[in-house]
mmCIF file of C-alpha atoms in Angstrom:
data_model
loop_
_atom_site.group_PDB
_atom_site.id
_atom_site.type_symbol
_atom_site.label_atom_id
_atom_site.label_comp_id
_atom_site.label_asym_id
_atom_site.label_seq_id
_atom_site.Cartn_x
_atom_site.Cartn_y
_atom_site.Cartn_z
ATOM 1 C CA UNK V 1 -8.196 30.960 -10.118
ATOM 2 C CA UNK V 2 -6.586 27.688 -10.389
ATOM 3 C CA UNK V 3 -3.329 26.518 -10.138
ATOM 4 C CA UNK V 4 -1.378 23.868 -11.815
ATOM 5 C CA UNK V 5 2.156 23.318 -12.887
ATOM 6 C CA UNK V 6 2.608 24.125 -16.321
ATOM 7 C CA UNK V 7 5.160 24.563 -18.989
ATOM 8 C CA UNK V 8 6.538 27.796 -19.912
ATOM 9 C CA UNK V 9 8.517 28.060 -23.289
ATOM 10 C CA UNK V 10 10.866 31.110 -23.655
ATOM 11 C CA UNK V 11 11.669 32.580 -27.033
ATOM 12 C CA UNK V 12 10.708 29.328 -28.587
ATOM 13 C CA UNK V 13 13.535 27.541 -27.731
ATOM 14 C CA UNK V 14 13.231 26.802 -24.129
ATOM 15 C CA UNK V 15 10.795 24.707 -22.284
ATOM 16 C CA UNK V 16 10.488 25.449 -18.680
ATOM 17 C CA UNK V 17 8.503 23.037 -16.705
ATOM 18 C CA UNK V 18 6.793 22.619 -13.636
ATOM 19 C CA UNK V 19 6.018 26.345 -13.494
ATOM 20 C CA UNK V 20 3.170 27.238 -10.842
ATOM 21 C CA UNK V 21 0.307 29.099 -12.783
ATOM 22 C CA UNK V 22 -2.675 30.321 -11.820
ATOM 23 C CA UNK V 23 -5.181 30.170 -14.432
ATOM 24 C CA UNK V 24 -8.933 31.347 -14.768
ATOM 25 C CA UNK V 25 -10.994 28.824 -17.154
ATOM 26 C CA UNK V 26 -13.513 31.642 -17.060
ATOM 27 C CA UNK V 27 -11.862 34.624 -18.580
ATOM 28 C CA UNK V 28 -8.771 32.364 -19.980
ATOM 29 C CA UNK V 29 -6.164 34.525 -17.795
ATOM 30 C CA UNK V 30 -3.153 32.954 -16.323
ATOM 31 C CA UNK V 31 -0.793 34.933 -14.418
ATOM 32 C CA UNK V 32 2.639 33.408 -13.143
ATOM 33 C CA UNK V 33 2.225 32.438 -9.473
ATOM 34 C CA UNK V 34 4.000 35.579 -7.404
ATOM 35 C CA UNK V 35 6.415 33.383 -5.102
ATOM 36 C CA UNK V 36 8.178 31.691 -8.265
ATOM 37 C CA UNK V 37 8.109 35.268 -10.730
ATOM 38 C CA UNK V 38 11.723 36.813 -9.766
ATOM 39 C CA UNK V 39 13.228 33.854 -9.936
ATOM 40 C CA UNK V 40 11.524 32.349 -13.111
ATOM 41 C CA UNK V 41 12.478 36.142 -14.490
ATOM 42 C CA UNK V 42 16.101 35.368 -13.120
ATOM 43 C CA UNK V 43 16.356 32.586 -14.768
ATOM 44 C CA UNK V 44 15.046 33.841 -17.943
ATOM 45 C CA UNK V 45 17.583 36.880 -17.677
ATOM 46 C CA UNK V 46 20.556 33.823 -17.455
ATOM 47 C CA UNK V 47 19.476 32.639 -21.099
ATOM 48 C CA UNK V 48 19.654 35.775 -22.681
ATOM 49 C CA UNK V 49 17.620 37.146 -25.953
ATOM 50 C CA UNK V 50 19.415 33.957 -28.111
ATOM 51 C CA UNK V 51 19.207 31.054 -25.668
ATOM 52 C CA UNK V 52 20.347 26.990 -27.209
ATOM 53 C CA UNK V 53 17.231 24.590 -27.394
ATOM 54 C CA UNK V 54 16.862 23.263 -23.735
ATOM 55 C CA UNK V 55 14.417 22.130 -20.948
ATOM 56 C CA UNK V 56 14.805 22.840 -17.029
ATOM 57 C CA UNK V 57 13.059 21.786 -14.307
ATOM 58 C CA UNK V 58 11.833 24.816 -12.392
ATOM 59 C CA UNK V 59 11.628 22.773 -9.641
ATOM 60 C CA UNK V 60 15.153 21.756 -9.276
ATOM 61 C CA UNK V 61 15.862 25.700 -8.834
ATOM 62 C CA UNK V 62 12.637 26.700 -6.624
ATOM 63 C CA UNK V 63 11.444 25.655 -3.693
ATOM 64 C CA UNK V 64 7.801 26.203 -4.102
ATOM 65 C CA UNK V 65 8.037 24.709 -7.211
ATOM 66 C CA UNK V 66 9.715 21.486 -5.612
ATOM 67 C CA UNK V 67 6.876 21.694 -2.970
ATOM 68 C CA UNK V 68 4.434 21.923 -5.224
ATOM 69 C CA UNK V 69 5.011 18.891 -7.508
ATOM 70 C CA UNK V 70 5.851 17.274 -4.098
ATOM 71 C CA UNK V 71 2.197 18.028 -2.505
ATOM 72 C CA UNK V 72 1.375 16.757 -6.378
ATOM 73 C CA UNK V 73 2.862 13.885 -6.599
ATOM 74 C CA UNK V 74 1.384 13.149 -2.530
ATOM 75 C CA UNK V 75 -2.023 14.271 -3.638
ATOM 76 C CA UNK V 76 -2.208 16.966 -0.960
ATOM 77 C CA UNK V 77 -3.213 19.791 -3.588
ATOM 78 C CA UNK V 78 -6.675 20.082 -1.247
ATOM 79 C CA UNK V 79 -5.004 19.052 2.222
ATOM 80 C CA UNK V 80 -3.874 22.179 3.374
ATOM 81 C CA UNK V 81 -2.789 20.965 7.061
ATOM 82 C CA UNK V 82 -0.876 18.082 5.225
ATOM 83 C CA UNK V 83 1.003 20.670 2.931
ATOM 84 C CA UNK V 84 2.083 22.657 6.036
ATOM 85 C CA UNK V 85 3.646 20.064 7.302
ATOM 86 C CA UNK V 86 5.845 19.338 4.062
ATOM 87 C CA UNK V 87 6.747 23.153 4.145
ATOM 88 C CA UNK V 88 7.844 22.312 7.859
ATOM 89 C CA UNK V 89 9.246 18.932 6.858
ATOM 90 C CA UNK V 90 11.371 20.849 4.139
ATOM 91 C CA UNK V 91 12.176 23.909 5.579
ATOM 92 C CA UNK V 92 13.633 21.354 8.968
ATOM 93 C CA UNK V 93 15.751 19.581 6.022
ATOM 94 C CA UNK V 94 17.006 22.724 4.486
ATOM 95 C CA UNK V 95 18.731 23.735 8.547
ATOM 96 C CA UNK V 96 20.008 20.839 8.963
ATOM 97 C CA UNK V 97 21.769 20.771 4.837
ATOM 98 C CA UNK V 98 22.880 24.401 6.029
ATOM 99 C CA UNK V 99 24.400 23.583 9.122
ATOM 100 C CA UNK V 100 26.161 21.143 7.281
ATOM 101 C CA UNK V 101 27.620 23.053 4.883
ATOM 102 C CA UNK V 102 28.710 25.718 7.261
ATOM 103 C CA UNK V 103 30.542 22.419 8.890
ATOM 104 C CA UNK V 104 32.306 21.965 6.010
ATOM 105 C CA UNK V 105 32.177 25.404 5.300
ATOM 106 C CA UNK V 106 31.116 25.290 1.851
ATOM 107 C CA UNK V 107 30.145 28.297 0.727
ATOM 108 C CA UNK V 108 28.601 27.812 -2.644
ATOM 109 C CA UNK V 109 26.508 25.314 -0.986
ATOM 110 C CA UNK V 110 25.698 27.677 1.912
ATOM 111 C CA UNK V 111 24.819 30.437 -0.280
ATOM 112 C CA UNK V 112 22.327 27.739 -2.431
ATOM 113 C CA UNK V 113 20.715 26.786 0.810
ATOM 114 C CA UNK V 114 20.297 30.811 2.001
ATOM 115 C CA UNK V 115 18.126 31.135 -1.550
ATOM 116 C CA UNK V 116 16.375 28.086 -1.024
ATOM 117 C CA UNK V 117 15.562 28.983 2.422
ATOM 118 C CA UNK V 118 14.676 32.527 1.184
ATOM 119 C CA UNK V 119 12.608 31.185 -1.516
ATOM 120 C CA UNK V 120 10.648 29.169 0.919
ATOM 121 C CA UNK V 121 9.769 32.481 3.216
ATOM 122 C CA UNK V 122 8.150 33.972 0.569
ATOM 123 C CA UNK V 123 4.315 32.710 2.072
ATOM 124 C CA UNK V 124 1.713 34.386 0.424
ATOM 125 C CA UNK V 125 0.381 31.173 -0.789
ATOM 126 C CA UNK V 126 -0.782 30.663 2.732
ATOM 127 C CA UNK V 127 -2.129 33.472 3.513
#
């Protein structure tokens, strides 16, 4: 299966983008890619059965989403050493944010950094 970044529209009304996907061109399957699904489901369960017209960017909420339209934008889809390193890269950025916020003690902004860095663990991609 292969994966791209695709939208996902919600009850009509909502368009989701940049949403890893993998898809099979043979059998015309896609299944949602399992490090984004509880939080794209999370998200979903925020808007509710009625949600208002809108667009998000998955990315802006999940961290393999942001690395992958990262590695995307970098054309490292195929370079899998190179996309280590930005997980590394990242991951190093996301400390350093947390410390900060624990400096400041900010605790909204240390809790957003524990799901990032959370989000981030979740390496089955890899594997």
């Amino acid at each position: 299966m292969k994966m791209k970044l695709r939208t996902v529209i919600y009850s009509g009304k909502v368009e989701i983008d940049n949403v890893p996907i993998f898809s099979c061109t043979t059998c015309n399957r896609s299944e949602v890619f399992p490090e984004v699904k509880p939080d794209l489901t999370g998200l979903i369960a925020q808007l509710g059965a009625q949600p208002n017209k809108q667009t998000f960017l998955f990315n802006e909420c999940n961290e393999w989403a942001n690395l992958l339209v990262e590695a995307k934008a970098e054309k490292l889809q195929t370079d899998q050493s190179a996309f280590e390193r930005l997980i590394e890269q990242r991951i190093n950025k996301l400390l350093d944010l947390y410390l900060l916020a624990q400096t400041l003690n900010d605790e909204a902004w240390i809790a957003d950094l524990k799901k990032r860095l959370e989000q981030i663990s979740r390496r089955t991609l890899l594997t």
